[in-house]
Structures are given as structure tokens and as C-alpha cells.
PDB file of N, CA and C in Angstrom:
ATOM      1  N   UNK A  55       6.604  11.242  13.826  1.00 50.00           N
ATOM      2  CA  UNK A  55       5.297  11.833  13.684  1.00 50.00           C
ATOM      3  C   UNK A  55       5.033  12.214  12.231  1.00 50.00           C
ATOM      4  N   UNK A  56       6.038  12.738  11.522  1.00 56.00           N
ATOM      5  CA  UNK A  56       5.809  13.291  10.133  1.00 56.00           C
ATOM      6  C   UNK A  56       5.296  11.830   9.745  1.00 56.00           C
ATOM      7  N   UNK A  57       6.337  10.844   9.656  1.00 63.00           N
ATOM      8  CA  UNK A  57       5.665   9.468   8.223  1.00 63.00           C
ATOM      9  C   UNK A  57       5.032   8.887   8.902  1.00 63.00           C
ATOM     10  N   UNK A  58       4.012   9.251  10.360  1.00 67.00           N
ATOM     11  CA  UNK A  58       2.672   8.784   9.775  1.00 67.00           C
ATOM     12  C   UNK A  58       1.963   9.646   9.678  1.00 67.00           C
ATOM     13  N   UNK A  59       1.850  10.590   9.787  1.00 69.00           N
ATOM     14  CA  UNK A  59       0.907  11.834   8.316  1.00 69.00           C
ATOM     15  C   UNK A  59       1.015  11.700   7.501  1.00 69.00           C
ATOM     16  N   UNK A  60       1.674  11.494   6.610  1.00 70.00           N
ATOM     17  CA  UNK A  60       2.478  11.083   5.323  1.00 70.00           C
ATOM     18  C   UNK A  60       2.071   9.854   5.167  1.00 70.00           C
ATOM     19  N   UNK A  61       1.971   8.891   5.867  1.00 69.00           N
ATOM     20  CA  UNK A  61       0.773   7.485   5.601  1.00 69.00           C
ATOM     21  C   UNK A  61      -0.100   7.497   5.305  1.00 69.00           C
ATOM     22  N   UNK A  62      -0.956   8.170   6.614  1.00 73.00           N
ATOM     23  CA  UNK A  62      -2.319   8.757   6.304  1.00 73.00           C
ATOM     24  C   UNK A  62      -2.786   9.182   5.233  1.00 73.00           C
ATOM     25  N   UNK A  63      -1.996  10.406   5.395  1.00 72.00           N
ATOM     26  CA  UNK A  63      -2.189  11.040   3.679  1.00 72.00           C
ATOM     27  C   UNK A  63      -2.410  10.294   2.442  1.00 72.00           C
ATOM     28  N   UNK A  64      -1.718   9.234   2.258  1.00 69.00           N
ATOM     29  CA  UNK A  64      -0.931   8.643   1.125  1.00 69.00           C
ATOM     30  C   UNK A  64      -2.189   7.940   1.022  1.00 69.00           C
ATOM     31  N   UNK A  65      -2.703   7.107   2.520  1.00 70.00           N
ATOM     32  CA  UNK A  65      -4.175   6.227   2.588  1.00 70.00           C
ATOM     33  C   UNK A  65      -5.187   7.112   2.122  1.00 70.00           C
ATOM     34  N   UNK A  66      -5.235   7.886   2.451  1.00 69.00           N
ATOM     35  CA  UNK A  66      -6.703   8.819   1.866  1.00 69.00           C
ATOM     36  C   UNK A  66      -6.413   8.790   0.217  1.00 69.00           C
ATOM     37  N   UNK A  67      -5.313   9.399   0.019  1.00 70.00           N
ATOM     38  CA  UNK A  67      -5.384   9.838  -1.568  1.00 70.00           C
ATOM     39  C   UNK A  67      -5.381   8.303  -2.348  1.00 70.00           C
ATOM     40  N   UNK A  68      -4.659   7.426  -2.047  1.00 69.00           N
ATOM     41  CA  UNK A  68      -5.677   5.805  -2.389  1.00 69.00           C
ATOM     42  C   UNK A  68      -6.575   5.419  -2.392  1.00 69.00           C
ATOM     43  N   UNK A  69      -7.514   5.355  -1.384  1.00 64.00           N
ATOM     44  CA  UNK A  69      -8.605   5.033  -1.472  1.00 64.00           C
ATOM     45  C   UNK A  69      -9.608   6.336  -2.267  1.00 64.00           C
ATOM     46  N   UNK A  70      -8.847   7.509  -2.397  1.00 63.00           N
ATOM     47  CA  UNK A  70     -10.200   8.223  -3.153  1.00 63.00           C
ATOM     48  C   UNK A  70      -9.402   8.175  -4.469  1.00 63.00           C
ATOM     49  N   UNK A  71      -8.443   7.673  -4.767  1.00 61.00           N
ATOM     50  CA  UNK A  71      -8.118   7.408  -6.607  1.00 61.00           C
ATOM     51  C   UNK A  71      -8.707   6.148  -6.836  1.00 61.00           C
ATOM     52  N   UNK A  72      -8.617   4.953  -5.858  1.00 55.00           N
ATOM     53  CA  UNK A  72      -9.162   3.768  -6.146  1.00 55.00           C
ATOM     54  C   UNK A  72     -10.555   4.153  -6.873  1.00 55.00           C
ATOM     55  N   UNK A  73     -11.321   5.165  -6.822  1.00 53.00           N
ATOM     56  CA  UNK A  73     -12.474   5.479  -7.700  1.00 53.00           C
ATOM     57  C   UNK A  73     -12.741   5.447  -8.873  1.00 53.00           C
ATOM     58  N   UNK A  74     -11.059   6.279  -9.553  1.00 54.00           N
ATOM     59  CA  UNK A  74     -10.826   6.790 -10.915  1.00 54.00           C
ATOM     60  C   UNK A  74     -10.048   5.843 -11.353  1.00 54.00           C
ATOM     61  N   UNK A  75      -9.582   4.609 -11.090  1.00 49.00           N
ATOM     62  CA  UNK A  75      -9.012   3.613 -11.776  1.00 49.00           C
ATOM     63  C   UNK A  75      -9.684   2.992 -13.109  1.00 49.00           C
ATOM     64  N   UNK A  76      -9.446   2.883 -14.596  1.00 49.00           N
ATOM     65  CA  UNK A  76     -10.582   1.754 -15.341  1.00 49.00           C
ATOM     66  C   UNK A  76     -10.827   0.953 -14.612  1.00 49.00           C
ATOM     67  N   UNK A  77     -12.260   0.372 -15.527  1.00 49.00           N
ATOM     68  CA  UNK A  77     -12.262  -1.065 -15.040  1.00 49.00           C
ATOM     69  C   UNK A  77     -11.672  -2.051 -15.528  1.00 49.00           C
ATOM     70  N   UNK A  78     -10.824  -2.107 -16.307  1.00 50.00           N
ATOM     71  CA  UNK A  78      -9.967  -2.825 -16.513  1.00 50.00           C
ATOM     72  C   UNK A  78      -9.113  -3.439 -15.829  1.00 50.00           C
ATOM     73  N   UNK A  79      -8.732  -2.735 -15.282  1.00 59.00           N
ATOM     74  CA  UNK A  79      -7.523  -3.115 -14.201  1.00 59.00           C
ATOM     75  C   UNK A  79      -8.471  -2.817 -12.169  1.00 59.00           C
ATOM     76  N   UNK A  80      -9.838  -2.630 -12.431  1.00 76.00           N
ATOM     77  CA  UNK A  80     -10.584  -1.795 -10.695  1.00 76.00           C
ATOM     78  C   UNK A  80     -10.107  -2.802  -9.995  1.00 76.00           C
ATOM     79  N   UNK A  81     -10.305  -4.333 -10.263  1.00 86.00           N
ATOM     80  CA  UNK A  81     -10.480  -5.261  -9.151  1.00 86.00           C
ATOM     81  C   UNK A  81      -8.745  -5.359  -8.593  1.00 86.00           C
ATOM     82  N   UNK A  82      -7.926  -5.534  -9.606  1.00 88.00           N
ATOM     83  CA  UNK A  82      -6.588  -5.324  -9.141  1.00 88.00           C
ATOM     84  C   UNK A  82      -6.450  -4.479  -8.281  1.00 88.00           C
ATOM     85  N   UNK A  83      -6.603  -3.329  -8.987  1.00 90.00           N
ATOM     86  CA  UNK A  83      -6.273  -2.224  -8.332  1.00 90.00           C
ATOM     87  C   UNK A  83      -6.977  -1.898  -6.821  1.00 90.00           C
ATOM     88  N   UNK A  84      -8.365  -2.014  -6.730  1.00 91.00           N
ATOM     89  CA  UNK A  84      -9.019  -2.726  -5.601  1.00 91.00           C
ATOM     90  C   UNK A  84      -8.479  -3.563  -4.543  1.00 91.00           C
ATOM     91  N   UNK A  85      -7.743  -4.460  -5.005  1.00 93.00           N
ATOM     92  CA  UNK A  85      -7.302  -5.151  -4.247  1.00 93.00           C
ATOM     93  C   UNK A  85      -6.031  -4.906  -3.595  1.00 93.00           C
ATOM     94  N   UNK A  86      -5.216  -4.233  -4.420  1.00 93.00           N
ATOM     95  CA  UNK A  86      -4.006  -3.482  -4.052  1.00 93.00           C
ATOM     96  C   UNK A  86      -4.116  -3.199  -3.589  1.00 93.00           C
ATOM     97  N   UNK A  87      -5.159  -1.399  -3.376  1.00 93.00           N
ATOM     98  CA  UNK A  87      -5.537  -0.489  -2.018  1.00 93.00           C
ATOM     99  C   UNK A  87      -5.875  -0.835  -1.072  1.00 93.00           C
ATOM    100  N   UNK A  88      -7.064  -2.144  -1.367  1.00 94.00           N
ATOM    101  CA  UNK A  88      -7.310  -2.660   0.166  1.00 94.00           C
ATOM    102  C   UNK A  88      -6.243  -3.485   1.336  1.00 94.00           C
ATOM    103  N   UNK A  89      -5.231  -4.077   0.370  1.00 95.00           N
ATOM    104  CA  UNK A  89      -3.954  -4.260   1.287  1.00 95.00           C
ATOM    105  C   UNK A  89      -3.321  -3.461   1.468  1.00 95.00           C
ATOM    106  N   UNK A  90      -3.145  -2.335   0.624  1.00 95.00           N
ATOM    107  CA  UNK A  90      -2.076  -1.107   1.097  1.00 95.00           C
ATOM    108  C   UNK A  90      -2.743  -0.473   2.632  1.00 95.00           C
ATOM    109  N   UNK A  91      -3.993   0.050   2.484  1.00 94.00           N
ATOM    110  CA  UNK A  91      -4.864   0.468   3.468  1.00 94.00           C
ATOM    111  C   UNK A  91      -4.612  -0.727   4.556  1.00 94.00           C
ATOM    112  N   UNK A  92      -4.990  -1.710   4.165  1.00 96.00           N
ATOM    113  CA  UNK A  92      -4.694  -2.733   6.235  1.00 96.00           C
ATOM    114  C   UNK A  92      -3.655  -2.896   6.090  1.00 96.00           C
ATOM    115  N   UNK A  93      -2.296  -2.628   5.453  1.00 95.00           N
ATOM    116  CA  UNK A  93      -0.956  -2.735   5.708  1.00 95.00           C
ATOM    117  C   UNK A  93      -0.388  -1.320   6.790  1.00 95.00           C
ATOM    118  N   UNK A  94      -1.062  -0.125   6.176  1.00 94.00           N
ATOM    119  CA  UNK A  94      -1.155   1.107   6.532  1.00 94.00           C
ATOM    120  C   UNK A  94      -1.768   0.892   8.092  1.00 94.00           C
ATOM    121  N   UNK A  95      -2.971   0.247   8.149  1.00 95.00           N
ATOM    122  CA  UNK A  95      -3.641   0.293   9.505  1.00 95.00           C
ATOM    123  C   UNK A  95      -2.160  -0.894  10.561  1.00 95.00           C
ATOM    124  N   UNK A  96      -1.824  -2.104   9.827  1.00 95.00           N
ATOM    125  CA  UNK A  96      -1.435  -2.597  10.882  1.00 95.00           C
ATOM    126  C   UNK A  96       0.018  -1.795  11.401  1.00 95.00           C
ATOM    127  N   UNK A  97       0.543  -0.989  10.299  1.00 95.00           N
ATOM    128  CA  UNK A  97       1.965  -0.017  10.702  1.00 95.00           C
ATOM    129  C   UNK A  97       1.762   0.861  11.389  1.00 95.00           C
ATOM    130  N   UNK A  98       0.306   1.240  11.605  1.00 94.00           N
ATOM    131  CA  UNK A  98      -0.187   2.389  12.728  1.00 94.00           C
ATOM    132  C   UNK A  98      -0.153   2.076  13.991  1.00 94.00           C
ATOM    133  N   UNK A  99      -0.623   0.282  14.027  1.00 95.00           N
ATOM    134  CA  UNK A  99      -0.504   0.096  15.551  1.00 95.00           C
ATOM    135  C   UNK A  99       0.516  -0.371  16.006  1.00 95.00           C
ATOM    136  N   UNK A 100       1.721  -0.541  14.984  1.00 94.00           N
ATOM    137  CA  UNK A 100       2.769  -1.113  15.589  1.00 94.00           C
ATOM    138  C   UNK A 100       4.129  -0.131  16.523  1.00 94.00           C
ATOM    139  N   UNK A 101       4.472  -0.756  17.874  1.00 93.00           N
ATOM    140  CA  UNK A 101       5.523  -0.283  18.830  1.00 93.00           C
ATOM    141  C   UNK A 101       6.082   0.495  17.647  1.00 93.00           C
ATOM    142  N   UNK A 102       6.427   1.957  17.926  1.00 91.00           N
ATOM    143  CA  UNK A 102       7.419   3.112  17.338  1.00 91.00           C
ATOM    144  C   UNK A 102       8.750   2.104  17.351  1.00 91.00           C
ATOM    145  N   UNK A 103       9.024   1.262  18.286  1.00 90.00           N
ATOM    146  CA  UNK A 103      10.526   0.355  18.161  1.00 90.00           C
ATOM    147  C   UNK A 103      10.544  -0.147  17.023  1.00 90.00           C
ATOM    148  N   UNK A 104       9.589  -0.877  16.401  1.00 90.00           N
ATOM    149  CA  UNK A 104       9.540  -2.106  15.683  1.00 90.00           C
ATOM    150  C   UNK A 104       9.190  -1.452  14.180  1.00 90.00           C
ATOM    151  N   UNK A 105       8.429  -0.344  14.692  1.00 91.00           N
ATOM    152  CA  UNK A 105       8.655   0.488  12.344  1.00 91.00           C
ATOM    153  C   UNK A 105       9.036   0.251  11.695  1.00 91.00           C
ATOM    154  N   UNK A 106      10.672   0.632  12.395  1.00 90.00           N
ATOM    155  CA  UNK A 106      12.008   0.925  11.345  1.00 90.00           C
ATOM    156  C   UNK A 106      11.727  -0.469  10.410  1.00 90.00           C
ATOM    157  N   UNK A 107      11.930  -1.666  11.417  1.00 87.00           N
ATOM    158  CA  UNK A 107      11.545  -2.714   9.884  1.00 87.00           C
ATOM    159  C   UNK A 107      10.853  -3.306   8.585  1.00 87.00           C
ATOM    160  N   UNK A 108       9.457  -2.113   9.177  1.00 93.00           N
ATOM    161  CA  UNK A 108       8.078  -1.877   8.088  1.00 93.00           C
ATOM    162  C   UNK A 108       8.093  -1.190   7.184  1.00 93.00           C
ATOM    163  N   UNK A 109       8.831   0.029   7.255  1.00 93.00           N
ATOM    164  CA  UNK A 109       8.709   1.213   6.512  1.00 93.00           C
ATOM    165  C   UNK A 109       9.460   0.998   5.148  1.00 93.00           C
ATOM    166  N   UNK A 110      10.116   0.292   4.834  1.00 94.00           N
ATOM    167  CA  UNK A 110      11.005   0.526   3.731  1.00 94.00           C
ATOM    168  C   UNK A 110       9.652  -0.634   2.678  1.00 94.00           C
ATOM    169  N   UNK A 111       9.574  -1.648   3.002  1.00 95.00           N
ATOM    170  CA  UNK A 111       7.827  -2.301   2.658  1.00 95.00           C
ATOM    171  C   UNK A 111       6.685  -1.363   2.597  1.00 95.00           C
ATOM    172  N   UNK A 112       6.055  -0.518   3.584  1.00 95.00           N
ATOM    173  CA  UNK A 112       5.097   0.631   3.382  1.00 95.00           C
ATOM    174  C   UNK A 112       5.022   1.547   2.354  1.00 95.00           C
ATOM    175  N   UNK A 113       6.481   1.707   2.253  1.00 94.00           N
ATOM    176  CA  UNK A 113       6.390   2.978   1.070  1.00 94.00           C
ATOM    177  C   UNK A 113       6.633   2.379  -0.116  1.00 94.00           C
ATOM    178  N   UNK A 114       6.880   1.097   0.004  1.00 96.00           N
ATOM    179  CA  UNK A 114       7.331   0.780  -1.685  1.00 96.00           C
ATOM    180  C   UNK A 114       5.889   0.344  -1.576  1.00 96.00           C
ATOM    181  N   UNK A 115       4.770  -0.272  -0.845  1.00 96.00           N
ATOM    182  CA  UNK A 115       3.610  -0.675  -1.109  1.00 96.00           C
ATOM    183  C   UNK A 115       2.844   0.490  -1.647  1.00 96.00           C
ATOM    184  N   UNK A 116       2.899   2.255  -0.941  1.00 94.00           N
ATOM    185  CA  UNK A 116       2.189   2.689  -2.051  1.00 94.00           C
ATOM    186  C   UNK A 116       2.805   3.271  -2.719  1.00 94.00           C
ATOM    187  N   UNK A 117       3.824   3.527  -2.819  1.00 95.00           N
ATOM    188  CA  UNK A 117       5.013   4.000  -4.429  1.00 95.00           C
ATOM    189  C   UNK A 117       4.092   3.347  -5.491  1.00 95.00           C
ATOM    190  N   UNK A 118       4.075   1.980  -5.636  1.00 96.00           N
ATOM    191  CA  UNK A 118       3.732   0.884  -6.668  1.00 96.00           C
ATOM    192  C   UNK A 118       2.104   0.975  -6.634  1.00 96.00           C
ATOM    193  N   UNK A 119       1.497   1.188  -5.300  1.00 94.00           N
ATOM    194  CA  UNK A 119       0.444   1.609  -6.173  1.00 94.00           C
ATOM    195  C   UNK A 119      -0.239   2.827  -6.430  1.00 94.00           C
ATOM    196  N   UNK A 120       0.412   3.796  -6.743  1.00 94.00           N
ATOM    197  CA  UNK A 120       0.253   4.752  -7.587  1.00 94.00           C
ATOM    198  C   UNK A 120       0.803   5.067  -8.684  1.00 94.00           C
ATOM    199  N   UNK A 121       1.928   4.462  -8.400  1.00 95.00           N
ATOM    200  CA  UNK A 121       2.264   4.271  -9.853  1.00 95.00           C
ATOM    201  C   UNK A 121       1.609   3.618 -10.887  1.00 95.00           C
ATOM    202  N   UNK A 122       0.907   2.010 -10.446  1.00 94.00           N
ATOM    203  CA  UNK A 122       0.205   1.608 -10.938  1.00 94.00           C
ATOM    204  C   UNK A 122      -1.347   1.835 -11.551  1.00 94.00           C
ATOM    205  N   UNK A 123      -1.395   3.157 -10.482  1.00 92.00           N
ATOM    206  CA  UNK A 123      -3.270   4.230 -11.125  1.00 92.00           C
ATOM    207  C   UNK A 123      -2.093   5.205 -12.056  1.00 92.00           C
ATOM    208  N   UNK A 124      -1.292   5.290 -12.017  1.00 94.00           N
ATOM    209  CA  UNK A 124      -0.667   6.660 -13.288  1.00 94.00           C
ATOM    210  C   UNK A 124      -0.675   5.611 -14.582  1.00 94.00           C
ATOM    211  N   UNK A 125       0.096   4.154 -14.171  1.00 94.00           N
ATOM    212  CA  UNK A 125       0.011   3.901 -15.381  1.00 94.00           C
ATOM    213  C   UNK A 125      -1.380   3.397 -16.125  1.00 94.00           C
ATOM    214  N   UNK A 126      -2.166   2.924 -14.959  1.00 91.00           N
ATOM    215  CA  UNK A 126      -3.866   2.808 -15.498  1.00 91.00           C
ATOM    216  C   UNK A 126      -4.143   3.969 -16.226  1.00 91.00           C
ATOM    217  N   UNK A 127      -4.247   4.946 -16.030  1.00 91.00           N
ATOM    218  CA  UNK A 127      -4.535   6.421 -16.414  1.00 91.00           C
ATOM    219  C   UNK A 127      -4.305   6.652 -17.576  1.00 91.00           C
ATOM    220  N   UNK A 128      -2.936   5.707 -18.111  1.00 93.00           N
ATOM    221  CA  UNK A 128      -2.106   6.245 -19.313  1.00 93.00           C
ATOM    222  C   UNK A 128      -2.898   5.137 -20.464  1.00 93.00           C
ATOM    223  N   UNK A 129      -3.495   3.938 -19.884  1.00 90.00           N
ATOM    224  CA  UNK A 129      -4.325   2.982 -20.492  1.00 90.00           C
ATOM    225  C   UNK A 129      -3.101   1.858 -20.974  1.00 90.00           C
ATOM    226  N   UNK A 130      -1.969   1.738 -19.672  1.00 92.00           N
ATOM    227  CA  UNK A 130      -1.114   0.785 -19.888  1.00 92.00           C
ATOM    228  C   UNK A 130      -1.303  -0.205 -19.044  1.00 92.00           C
ATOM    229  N   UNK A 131      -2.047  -1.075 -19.487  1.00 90.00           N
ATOM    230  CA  UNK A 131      -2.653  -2.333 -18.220  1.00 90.00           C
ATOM    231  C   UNK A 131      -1.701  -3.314 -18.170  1.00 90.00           C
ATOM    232  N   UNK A 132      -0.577  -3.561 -18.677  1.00 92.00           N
ATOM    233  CA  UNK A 132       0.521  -4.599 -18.483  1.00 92.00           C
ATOM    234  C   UNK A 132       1.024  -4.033 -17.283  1.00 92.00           C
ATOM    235  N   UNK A 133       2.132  -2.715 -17.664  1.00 94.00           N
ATOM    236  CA  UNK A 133       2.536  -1.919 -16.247  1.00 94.00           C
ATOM    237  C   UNK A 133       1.564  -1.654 -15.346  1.00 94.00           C
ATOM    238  N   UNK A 134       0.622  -1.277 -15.146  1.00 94.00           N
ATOM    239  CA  UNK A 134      -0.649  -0.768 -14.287  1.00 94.00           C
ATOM    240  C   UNK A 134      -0.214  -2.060 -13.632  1.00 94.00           C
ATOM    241  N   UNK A 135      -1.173  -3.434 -13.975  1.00 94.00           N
ATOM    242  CA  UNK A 135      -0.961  -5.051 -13.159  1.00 94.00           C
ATOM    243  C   UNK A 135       0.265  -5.117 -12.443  1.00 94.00           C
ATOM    244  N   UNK A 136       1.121  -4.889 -12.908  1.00 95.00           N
ATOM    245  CA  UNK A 136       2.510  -5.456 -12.627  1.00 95.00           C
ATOM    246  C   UNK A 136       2.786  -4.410 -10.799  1.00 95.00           C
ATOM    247  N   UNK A 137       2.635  -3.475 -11.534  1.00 96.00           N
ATOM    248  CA  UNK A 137       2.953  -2.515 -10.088  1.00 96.00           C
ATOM    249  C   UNK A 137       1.744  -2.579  -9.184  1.00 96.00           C
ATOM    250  N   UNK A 138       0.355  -3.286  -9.139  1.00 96.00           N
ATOM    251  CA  UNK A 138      -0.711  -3.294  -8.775  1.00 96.00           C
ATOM    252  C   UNK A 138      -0.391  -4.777  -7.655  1.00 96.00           C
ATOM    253  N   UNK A 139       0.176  -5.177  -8.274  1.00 96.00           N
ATOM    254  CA  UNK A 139       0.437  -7.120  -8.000  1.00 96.00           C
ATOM    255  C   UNK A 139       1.434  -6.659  -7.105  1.00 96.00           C
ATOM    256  N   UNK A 140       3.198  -5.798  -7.301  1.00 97.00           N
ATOM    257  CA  UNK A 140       4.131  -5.518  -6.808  1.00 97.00           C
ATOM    258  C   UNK A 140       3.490  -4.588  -5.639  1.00 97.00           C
ATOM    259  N   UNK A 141       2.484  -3.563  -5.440  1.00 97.00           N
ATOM    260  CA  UNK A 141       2.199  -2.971  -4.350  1.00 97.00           C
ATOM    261  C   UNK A 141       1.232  -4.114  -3.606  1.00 97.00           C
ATOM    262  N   UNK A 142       0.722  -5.087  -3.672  1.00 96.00           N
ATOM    263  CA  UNK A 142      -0.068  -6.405  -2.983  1.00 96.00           C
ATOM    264  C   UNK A 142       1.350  -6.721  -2.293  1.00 96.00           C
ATOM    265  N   UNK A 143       2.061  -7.547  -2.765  1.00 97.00           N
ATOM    266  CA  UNK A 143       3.201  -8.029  -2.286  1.00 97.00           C
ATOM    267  C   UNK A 143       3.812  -7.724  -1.433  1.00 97.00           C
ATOM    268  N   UNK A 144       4.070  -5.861  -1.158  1.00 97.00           N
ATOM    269  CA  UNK A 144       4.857  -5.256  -0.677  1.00 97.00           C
ATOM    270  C   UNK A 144       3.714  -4.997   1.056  1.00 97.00           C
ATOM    271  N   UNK A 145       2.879  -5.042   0.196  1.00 97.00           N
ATOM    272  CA  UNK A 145       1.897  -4.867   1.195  1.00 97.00           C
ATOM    273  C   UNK A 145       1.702  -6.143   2.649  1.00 97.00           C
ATOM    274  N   UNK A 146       1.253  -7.388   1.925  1.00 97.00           N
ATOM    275  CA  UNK A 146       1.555  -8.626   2.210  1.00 97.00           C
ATOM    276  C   UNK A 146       2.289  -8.433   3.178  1.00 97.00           C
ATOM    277  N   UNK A 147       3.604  -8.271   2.608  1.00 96.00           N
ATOM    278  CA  UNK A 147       4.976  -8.025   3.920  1.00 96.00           C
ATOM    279  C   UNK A 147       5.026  -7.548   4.740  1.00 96.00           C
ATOM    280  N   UNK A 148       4.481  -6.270   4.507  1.00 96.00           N
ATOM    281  CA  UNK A 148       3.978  -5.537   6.157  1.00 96.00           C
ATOM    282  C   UNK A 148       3.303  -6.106   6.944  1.00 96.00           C
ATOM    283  N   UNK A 149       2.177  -6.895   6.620  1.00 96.00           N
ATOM    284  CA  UNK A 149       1.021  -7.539   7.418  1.00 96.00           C
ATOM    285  C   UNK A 149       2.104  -8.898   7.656  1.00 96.00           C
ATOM    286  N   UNK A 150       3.303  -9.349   7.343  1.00 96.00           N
ATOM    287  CA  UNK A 150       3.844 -10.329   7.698  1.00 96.00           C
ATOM    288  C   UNK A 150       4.342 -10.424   8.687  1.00 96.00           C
ATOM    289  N   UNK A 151       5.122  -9.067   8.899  1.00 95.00           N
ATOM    290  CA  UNK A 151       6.375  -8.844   9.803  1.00 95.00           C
ATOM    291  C   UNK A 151       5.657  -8.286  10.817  1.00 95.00           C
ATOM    292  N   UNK A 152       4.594  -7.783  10.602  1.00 96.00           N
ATOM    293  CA  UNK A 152       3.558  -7.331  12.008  1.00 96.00           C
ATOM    294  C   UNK A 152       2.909  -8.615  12.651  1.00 96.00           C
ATOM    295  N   UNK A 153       2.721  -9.529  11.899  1.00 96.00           N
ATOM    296  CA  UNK A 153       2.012 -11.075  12.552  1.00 96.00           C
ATOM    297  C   UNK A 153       3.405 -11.841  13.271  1.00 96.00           C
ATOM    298  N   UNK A 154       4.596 -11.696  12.576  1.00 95.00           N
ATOM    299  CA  UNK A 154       5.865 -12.062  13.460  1.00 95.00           C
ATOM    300  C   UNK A 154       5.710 -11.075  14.492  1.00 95.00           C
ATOM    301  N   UNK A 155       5.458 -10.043  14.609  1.00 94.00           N
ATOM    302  CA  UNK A 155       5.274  -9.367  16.226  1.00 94.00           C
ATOM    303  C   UNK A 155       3.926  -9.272  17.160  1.00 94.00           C
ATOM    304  N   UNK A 156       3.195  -9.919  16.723  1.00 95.00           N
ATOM    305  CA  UNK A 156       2.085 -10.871  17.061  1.00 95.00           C
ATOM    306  C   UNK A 156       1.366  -8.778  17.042  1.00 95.00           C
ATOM    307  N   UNK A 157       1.002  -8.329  16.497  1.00 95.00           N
ATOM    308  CA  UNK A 157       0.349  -6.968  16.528  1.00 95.00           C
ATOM    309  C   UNK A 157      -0.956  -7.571  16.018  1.00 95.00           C
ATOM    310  N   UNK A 158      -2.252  -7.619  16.770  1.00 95.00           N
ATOM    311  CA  UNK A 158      -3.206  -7.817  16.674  1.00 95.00           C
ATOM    312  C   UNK A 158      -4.271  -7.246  14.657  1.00 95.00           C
ATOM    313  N   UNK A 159      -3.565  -6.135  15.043  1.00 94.00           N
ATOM    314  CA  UNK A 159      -4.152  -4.986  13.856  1.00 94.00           C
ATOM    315  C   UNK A 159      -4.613  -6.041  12.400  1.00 94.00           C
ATOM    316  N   UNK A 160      -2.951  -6.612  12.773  1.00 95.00           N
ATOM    317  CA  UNK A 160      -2.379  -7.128  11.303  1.00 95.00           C
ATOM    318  C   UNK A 160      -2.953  -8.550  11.404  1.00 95.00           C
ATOM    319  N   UNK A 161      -3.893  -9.066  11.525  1.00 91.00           N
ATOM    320  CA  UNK A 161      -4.386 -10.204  11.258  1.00 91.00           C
ATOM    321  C   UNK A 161      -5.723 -10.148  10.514  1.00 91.00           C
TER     322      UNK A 161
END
């Protein structure tokens, strides 16, 4: 019950930093959140059995992208991309391993 409050959470405070990102890096970063967010939605609907194999992917999806709005923030758009691209990826994976368990959410 705690880590998904702690999801939740993590989804809200993404999508309301996705605001304060430059534009330099918005559409990345944009795009990041919006997979972190349906990575987030498809780990919500997935069997409590089947988590354990999502979660270690979930949290590195938004680790990386917030890290990637700190380093936007700092006006370092090499690192910002890199962890922006690395939280897509991580994200990706979740929505992967949920389509191997045929979870509707995640399509």
C-alpha cells in the first residue's frame, strides 16, 4: 500500500514539474513524463503478484526523471537528455513486462 502512494505521489509531482522544465529540453522532458505517468498507470493495474517484477523499472523511471528536471534547472541539457531518454526507457519496460502479462492498462 505505501509504494503505491509513493507512485502516486511521485506522478503528481511530475506532471506538475513537467510545467517548470525549459524549453529546451519541454518536449523531452514531456515525453518522459508522459511515459513515466502510463508506466505509473499500467503498474497500478497490475495483479499485487506480478509488481515485484515492475518496481525496480518504476522507480528508476522516475529517479531519472527528476533527476533529469534538477539537471534542466541547473541549465545542463546534455545530463537533463540523457536521464530524460534513460527515464523513457525505463519507462518503456514497465509498459513491456505489463503487455507480457497481457494487463490491458499497458497498451
Amino acid at each position: 500500500m505505501f509504494r503505491i502512494g509513493y507512485l502516486t505521489i511521485l506522478a503528481i509531482i511530475i506532471f506538475s514539474c513537467s510545467f517548470f522544465v525549459d524549453t529546451a529540453n519541454s518536449s523531452m522532458a514531456q515525453n518522459a513524463a508522459r511515459a513515466v505517468i502510463k508506466a505509473k498507470k499500467c503498474y497500478d493495474a497490475t495483479p499485487s503478484s506480478y509488481k515485484k517484477s515492475m518496481l525496480t523499472s518504476m522507480s528508476r523511471a522516475v529517479t531519472h526523471w527528476n533527476d533529469g528536471n534538477k539537471f534542466s534547472k541547473m541549465n545542463q541539457a546534455q545530463m537533463a537528455n540523457f536521464n530524460f531518454q534513460t527515464a523513457n526507457t525505463y519507462a518503456n519496460q514497465v509498459l513491456s513486462i505489463g503487455r507480457a502479462y497481457r494487463i490491458p492498462a499497458c497498451n
